[in-house]
Short mmCIF file of C-alpha atoms (C1' of nucleotides) in Angstrom, two decimals:
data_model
loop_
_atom_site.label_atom_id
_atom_site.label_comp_id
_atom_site.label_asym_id
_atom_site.label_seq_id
_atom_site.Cartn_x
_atom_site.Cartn_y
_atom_site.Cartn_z
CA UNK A 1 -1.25 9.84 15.16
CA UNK A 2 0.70 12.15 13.00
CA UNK A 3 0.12 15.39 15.40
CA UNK A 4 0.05 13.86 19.02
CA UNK A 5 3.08 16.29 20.26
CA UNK A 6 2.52 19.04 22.23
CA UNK A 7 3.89 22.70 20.40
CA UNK A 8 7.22 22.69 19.70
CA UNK A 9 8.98 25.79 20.34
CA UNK A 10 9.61 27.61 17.28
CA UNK A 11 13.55 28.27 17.55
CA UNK A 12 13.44 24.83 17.69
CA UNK A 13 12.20 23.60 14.51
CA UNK A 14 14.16 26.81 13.02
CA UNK A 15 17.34 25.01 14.21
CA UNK A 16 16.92 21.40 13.48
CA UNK A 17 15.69 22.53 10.04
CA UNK A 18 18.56 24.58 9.59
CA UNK A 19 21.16 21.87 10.70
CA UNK A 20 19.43 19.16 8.39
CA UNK A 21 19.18 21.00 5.46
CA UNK A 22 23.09 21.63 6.22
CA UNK A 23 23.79 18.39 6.98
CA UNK A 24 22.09 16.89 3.53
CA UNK A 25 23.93 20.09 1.49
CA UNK A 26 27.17 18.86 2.79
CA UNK A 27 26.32 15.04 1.95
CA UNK A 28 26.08 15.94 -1.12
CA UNK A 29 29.71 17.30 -1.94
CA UNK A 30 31.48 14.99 0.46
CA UNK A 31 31.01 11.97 2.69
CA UNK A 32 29.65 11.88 5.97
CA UNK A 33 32.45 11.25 8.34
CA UNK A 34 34.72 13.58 6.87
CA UNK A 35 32.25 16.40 8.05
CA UNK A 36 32.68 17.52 11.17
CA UNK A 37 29.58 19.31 13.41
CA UNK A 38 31.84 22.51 13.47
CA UNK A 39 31.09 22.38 9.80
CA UNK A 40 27.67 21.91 10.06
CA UNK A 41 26.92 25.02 12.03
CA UNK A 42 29.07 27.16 10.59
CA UNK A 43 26.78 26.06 7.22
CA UNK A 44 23.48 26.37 9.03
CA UNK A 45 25.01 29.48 10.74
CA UNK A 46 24.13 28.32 14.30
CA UNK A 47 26.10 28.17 17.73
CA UNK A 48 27.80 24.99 18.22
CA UNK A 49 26.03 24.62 21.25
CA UNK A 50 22.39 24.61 19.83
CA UNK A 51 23.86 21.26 18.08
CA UNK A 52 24.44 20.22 21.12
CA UNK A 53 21.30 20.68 23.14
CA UNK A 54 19.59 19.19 20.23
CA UNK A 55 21.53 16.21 19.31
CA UNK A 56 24.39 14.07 20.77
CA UNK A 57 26.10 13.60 17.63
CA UNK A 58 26.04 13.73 13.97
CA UNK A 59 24.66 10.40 13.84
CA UNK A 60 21.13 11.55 16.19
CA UNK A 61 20.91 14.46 13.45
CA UNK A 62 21.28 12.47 10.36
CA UNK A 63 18.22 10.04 12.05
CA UNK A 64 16.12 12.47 12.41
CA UNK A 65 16.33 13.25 8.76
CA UNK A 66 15.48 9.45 7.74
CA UNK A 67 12.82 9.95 10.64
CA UNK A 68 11.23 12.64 8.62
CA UNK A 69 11.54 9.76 5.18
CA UNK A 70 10.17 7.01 7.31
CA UNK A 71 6.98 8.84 8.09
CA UNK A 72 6.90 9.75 4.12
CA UNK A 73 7.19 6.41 3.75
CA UNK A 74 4.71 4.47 6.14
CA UNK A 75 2.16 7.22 4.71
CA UNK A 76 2.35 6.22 1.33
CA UNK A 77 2.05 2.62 2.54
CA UNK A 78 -1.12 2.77 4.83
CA UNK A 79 -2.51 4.83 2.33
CA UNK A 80 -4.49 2.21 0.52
CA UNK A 81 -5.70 1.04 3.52
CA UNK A 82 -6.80 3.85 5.44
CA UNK A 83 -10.60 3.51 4.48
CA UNK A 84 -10.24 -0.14 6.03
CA UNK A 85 -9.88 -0.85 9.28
CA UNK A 86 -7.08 -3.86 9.07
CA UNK A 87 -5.30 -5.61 6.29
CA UNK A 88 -5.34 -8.87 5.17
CA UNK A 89 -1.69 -10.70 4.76
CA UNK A 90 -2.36 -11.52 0.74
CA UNK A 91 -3.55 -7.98 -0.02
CA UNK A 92 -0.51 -6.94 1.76
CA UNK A 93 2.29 -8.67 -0.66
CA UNK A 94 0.19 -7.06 -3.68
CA UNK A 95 -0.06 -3.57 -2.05
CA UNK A 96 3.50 -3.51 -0.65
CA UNK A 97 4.66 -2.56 -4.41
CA UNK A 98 3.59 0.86 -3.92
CA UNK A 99 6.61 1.13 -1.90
CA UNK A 100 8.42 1.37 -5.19
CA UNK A 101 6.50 3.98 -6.18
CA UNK A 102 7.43 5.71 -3.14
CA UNK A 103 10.88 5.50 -3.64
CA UNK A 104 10.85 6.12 -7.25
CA UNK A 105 9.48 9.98 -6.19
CA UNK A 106 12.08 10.85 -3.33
CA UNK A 107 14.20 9.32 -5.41
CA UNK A 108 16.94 12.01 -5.00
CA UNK A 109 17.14 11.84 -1.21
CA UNK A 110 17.76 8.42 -1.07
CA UNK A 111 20.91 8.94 -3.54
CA UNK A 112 22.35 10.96 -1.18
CA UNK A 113 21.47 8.72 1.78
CA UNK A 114 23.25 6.30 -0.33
CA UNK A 115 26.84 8.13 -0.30
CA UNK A 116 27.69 6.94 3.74
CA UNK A 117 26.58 4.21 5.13
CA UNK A 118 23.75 5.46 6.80
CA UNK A 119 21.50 3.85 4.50
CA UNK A 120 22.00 0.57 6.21
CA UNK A 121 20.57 1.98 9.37
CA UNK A 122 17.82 3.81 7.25
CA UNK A 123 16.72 -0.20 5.88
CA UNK A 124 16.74 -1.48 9.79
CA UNK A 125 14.24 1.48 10.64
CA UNK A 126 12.24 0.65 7.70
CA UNK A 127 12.06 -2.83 8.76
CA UNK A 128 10.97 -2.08 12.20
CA UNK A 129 7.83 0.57 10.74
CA UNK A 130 6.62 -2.29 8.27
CA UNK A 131 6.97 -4.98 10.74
CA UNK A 132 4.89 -2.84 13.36
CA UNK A 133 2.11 -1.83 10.96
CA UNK A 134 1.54 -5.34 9.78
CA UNK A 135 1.90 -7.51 13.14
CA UNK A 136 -0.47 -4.58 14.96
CA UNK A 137 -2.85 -4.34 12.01
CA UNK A 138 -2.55 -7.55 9.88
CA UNK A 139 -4.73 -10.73 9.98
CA UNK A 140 -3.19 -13.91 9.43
CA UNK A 141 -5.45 -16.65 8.05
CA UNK A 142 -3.41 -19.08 7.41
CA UNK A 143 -3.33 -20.77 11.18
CA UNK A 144 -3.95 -24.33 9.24
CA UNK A 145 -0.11 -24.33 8.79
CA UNK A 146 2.57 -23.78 11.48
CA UNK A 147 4.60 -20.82 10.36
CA UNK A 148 5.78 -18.89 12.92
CA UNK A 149 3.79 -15.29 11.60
CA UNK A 150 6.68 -12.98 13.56
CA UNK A 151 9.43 -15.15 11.50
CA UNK A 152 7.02 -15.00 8.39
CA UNK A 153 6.89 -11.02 8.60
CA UNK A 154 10.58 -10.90 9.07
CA UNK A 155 11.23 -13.16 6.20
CA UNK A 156 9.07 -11.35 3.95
CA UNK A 157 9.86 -7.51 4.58
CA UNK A 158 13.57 -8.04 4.45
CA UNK A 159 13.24 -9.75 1.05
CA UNK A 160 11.05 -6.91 0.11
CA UNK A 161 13.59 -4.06 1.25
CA UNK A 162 16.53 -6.17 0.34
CA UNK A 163 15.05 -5.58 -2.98
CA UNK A 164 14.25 -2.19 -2.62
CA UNK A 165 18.00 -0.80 -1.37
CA UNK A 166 19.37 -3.19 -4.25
CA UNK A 167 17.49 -1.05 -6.93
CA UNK A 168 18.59 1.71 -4.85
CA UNK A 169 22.09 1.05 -4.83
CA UNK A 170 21.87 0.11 -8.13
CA UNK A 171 20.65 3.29 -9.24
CA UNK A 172 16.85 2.65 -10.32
CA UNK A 173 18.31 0.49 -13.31
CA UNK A 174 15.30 -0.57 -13.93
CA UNK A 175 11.56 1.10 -13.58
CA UNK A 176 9.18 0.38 -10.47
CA UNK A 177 6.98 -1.64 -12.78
CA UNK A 178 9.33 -3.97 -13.42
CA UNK A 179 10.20 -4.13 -9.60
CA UNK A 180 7.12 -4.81 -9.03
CA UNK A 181 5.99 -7.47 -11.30
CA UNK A 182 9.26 -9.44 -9.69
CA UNK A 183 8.36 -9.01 -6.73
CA UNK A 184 4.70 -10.92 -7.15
CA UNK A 185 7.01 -13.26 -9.45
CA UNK A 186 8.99 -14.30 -6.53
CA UNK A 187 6.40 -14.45 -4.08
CA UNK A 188 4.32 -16.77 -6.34
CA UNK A 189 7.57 -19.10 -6.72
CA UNK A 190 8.44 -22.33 -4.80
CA UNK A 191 10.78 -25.18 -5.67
CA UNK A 192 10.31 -27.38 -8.06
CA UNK A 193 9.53 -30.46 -4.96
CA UNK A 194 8.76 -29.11 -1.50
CA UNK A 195 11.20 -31.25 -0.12
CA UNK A 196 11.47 -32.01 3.94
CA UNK A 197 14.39 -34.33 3.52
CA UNK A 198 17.42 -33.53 1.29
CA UNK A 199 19.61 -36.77 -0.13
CA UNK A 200 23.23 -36.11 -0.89
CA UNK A 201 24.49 -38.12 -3.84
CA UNK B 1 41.86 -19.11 -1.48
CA UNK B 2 43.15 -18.79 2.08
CA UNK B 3 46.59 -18.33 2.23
CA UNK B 4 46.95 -16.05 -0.94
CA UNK B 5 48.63 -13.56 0.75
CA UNK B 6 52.01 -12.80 0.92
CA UNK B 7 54.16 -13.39 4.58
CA UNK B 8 52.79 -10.44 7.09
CA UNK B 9 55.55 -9.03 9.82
CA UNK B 10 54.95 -10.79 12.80
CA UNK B 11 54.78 -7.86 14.80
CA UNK B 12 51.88 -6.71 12.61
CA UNK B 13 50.35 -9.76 13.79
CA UNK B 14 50.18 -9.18 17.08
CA UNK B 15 49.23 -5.54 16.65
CA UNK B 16 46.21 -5.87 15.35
CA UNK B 17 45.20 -9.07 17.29
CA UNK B 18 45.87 -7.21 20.31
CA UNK B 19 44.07 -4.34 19.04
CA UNK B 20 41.43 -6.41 18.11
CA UNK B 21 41.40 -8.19 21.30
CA UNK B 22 41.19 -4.87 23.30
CA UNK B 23 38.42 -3.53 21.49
CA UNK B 24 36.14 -6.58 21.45
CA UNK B 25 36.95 -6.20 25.33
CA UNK B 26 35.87 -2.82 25.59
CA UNK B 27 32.92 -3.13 23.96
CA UNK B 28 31.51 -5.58 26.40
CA UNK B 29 31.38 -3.08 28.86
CA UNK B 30 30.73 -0.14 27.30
CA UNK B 31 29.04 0.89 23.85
CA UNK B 32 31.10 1.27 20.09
CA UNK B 33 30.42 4.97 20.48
CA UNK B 34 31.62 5.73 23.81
CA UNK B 35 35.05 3.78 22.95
CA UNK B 36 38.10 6.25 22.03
CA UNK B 37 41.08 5.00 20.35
CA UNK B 38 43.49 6.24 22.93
CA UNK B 39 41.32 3.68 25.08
CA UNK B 40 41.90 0.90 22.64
CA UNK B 41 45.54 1.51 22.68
CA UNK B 42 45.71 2.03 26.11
CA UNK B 43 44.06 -1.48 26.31
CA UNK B 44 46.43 -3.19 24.38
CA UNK B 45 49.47 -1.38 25.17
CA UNK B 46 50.66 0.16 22.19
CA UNK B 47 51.14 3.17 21.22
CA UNK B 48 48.67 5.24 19.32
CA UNK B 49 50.84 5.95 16.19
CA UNK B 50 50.54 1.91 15.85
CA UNK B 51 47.07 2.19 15.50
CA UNK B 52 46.69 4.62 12.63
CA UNK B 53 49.64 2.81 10.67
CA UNK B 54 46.89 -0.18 10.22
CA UNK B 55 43.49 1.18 10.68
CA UNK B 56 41.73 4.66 9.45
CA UNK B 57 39.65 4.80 12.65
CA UNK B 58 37.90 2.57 15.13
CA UNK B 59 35.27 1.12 12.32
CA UNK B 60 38.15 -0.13 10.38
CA UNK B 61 39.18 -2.06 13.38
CA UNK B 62 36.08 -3.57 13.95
CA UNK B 63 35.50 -4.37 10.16
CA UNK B 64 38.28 -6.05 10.39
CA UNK B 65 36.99 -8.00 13.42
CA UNK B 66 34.08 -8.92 11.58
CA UNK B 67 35.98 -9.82 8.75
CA UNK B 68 37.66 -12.73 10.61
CA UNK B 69 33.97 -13.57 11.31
CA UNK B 70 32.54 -13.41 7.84
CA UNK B 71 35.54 -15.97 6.66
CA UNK B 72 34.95 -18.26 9.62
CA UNK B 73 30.68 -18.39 8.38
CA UNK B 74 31.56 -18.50 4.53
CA UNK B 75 33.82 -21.62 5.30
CA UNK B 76 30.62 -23.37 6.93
CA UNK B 77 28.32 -22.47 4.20
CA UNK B 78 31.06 -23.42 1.36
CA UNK B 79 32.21 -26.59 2.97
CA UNK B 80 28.89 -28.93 2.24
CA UNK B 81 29.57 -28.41 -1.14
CA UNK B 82 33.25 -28.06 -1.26
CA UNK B 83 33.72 -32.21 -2.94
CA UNK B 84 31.63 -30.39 -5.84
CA UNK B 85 32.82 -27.88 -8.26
CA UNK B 86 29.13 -26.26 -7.69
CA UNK B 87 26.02 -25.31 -6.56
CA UNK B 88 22.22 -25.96 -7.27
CA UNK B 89 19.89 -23.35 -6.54
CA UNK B 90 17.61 -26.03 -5.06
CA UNK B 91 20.40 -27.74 -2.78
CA UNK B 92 21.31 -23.98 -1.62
CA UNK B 93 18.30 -23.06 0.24
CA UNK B 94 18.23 -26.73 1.50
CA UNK B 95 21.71 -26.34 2.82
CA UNK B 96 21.78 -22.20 3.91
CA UNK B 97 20.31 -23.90 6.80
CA UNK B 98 23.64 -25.04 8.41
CA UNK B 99 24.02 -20.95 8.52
CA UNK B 100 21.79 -20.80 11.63
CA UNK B 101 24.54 -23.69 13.50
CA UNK B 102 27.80 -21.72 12.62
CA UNK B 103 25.77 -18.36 14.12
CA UNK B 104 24.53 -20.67 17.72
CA UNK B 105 28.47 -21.47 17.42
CA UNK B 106 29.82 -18.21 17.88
CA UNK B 107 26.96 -16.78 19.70
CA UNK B 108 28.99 -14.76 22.10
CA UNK B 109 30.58 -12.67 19.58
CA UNK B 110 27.63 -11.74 17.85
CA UNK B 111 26.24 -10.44 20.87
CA UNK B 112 29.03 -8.24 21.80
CA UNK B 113 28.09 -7.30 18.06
CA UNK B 114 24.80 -6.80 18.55
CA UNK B 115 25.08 -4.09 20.93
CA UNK B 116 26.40 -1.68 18.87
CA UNK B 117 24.64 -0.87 15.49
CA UNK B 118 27.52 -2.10 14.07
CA UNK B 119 25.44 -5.26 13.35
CA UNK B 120 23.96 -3.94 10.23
CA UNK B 121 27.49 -3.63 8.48
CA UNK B 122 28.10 -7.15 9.54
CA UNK B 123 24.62 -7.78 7.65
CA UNK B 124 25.60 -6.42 4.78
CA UNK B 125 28.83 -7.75 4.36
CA UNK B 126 27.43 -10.99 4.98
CA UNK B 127 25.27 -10.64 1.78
CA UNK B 128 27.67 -9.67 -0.40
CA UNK B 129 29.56 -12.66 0.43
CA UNK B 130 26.99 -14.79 0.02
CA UNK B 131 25.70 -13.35 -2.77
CA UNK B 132 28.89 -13.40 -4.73
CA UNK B 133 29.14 -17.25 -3.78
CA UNK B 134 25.74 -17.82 -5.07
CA UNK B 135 25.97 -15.62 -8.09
CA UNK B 136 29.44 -16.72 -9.17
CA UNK B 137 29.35 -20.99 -8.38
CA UNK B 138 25.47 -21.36 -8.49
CA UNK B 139 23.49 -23.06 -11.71
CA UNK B 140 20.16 -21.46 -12.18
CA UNK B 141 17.95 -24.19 -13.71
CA UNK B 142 14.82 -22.41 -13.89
CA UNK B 143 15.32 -20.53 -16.81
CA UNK B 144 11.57 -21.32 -17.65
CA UNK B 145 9.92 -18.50 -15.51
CA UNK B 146 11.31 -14.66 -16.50
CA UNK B 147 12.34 -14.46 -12.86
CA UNK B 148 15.42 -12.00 -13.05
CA UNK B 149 18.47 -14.17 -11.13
CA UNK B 150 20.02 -11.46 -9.64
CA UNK B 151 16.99 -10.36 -7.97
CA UNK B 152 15.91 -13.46 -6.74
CA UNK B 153 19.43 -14.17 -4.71
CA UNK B 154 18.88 -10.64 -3.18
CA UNK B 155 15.40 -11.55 -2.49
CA UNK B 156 16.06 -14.95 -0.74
CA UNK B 157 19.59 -13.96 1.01
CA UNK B 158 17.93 -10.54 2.49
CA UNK B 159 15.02 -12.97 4.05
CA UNK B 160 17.83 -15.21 5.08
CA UNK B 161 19.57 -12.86 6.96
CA UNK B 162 16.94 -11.52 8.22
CA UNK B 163 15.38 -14.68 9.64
CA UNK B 164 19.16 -14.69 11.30
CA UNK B 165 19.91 -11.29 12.47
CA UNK B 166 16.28 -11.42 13.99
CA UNK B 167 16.70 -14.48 15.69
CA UNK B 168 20.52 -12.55 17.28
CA UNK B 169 18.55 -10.33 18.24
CA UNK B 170 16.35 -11.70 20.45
CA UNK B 171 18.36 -13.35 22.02
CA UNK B 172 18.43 -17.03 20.27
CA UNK B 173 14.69 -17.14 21.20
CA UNK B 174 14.49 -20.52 19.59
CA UNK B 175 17.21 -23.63 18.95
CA UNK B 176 18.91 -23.71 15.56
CA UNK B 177 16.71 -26.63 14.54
CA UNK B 178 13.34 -25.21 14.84
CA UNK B 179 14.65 -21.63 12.31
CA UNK B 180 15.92 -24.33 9.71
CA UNK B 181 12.27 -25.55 10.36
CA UNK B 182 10.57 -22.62 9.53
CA UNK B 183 13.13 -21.40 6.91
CA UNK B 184 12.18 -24.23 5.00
CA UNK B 185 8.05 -24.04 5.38
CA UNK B 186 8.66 -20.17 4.45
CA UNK B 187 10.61 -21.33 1.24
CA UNK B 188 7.70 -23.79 0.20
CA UNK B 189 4.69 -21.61 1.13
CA UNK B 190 2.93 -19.74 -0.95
CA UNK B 191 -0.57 -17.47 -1.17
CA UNK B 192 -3.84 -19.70 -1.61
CA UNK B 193 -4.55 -18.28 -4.90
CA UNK B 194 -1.55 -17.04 -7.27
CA UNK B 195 -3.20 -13.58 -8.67
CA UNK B 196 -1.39 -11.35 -11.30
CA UNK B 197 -4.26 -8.92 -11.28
CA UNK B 198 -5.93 -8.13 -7.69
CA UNK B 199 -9.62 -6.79 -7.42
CA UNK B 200 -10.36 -4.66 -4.59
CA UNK B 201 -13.84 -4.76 -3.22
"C1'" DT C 1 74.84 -13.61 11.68
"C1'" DT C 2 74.31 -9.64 9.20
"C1'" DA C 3 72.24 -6.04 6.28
"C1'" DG C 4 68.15 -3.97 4.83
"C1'" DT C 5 63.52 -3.12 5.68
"C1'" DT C 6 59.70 -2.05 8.32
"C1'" DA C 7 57.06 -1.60 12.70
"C1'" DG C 8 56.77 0.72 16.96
"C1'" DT C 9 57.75 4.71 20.16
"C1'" DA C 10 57.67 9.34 21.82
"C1'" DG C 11 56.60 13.91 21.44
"C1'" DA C 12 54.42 17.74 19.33
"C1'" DC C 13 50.89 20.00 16.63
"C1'" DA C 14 46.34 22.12 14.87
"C1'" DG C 15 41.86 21.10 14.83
"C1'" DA C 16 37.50 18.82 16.50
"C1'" DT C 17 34.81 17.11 20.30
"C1'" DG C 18 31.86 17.15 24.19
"C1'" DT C 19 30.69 19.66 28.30
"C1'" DT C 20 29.99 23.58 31.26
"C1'" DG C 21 28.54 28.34 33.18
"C1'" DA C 22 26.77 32.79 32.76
"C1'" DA C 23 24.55 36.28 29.94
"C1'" DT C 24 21.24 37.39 26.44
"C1'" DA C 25 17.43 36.91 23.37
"C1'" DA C 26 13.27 34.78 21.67
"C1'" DC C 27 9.28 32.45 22.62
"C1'" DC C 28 4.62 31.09 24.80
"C1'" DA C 29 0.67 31.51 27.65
"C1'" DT C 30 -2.08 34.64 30.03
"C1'" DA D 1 2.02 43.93 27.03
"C1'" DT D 2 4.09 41.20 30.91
"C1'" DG D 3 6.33 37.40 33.28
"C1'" DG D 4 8.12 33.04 33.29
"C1'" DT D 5 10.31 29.75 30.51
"C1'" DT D 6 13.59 28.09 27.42
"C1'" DA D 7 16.56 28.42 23.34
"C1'" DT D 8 20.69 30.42 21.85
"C1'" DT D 9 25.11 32.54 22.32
"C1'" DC D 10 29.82 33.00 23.81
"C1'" DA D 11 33.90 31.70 26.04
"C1'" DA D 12 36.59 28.46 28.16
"C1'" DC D 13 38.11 23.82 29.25
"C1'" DA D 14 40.03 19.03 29.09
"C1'" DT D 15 40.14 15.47 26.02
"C1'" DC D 16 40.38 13.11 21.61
"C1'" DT D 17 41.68 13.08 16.79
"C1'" DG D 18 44.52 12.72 12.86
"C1'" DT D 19 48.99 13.69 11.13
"C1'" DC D 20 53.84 14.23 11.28
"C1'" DT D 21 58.91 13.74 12.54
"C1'" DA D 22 62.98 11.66 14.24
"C1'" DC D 23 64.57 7.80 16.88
"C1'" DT D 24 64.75 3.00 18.25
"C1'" DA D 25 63.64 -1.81 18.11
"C1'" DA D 26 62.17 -5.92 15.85
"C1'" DC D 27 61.61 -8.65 11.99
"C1'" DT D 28 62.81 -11.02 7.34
"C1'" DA D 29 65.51 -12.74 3.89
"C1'" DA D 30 70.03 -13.96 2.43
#
DNA sequence: TTAGTTAGTAGACAGATGTTGAATAACCAT
DNA sequence: ATGGTTATTCAACATCTGTCTACTAACTAA
């Protein structure tokens, strides 16, 4: 899955390289819409036009670098699974805190990221790799109940990376053990009374 | 709360409604990106001077658009309780429901929204207003468990707006009534067996 | 109604953007 | 090594951007 393309012309990866590793040097000292693609070449030391064939905007390039995380990403998180041939939805919750870990290690990047807003658009593709991998691949027991398992896989992976860009933003205030162990706290919780009806006093 | 500010020029007023106004307009026909400001001007005959004396660039505009928005939804969710001086956690997830109405309400903006990616920094300012409403009014009685508050509102308002911005997306699939449904079974649900350690075969 | 304040207009400016065409250079498959 | 393909360069272009100035019009408060 990882190598399906066919060869990709050399200049080419020399270029987009070039202009990302730009891009992300120039994230660093200021923010993202006050650099202009002029700026970018000049830093990567291409033609302004080679931007151009490549990308249609300094948004395009800057997804093609959280492209390049995502796949990080979705590795580390089929990885326990790869001897198996499909998950199972309660192993999932439990293994899902390796995403931490993850994070944790590229931990750097994602600080940067951080700076614009971009990161908000680095969640949504997050969402959308999870939420593939575990409707394609999952198996949901539980058909005794009538959850809705698309809404159920929404619910849950946004509360899991609504966690995950908090400790982001928050810079990693606390360690991924202690994400984790919240996480299965939270999952485990219910209210007090499952209530279907609600009284007002 | 609401009328805290001081008197604004009446001219300022109409500015940036009409700006407003022309850009919402706009973006029904074409997409956020493709929109210039000389257009939006243009639009709402004014001059383009008058545009950069109120807004930076085009996404201050439309944060400001969705500004009007995220007032108009914080009223709805505020004004079950608004007889009380506050919250309970277990009335709130009862209640967020009413969430999913005020979005079938004003369905037509969101999907002139929803077009651009703009969407996600509607999500996010979403959560920050409801998380500052549940953080700052809301009683957390379960001081029992070692569930950290702060990441439990991030958890369950992330899943929230999830649940929402997935049911925008497609297109209000379902009625209001049957996501408040399945909000509420996803609340009260929880894995067979509640492990802290997990043994793989 | 008037005086003081502020918003809006018009024009000009350097720089950035997005697109194009023609020439050159680097690459790939054979 | 050669030929065909494609990336890259360079220059030029109209347009948009962001900022500024001086002038005019509209608003507010008294």
């Amino acid at each position: 899955m990882t190598g399906m393309g066919k060869k990709v012309d050399r200049r080419v990866l020399r270029s987009k390289e070039a202009l990302k590793q730009a891009l992300l040097r120039l994230m660093e000292q200021k923010d993202f819409d006050a650099i202009s693609i002029t700026e970018i070449v000049e830093k990567a030391n291409y033609n302004r036009g080679t931007f151009y064939t490549h990308y249609e905007n300094k948004e395009a390039l800057l997804g093609d670098i959280m492209e390049d995380l995502i796949q990080d990403l979705m590795q580390s998180f089929r990885a326990p699974y790869e001897h198996q041939d499909i998950f199972r939805i309660d192993e999932l919750t439990a293994n899902s805190v390796q995403i931490f870990e993850h994070i944790y290690a590229n931990a750097a990047v994602y600080a940067i990221l951080l700076k614009s807003k971009v990161i908000l658009s680095l969640k949504e593709r997050m969402f959308q790799a999870i939420k593939q991998i575990t409707m394609e691949e999952l198996v949901y027991e539980n058909t005794d109940n009538n959850i809705n398992p698309e809404l159920s896989a929404v619910y849950a992976i946004h509360a899991l990376l609504g966690l995950i860009f908090h400790w982001i933003e928050g810079g990693f205030k606390y360690p991924p053990s202690y994400m984790q162990e919240q996480l299965i706290l939270m999952i485990n919780w219910r209210p007090r009374e499952a209530r279907t009806n609600h009284k007002r006093k």
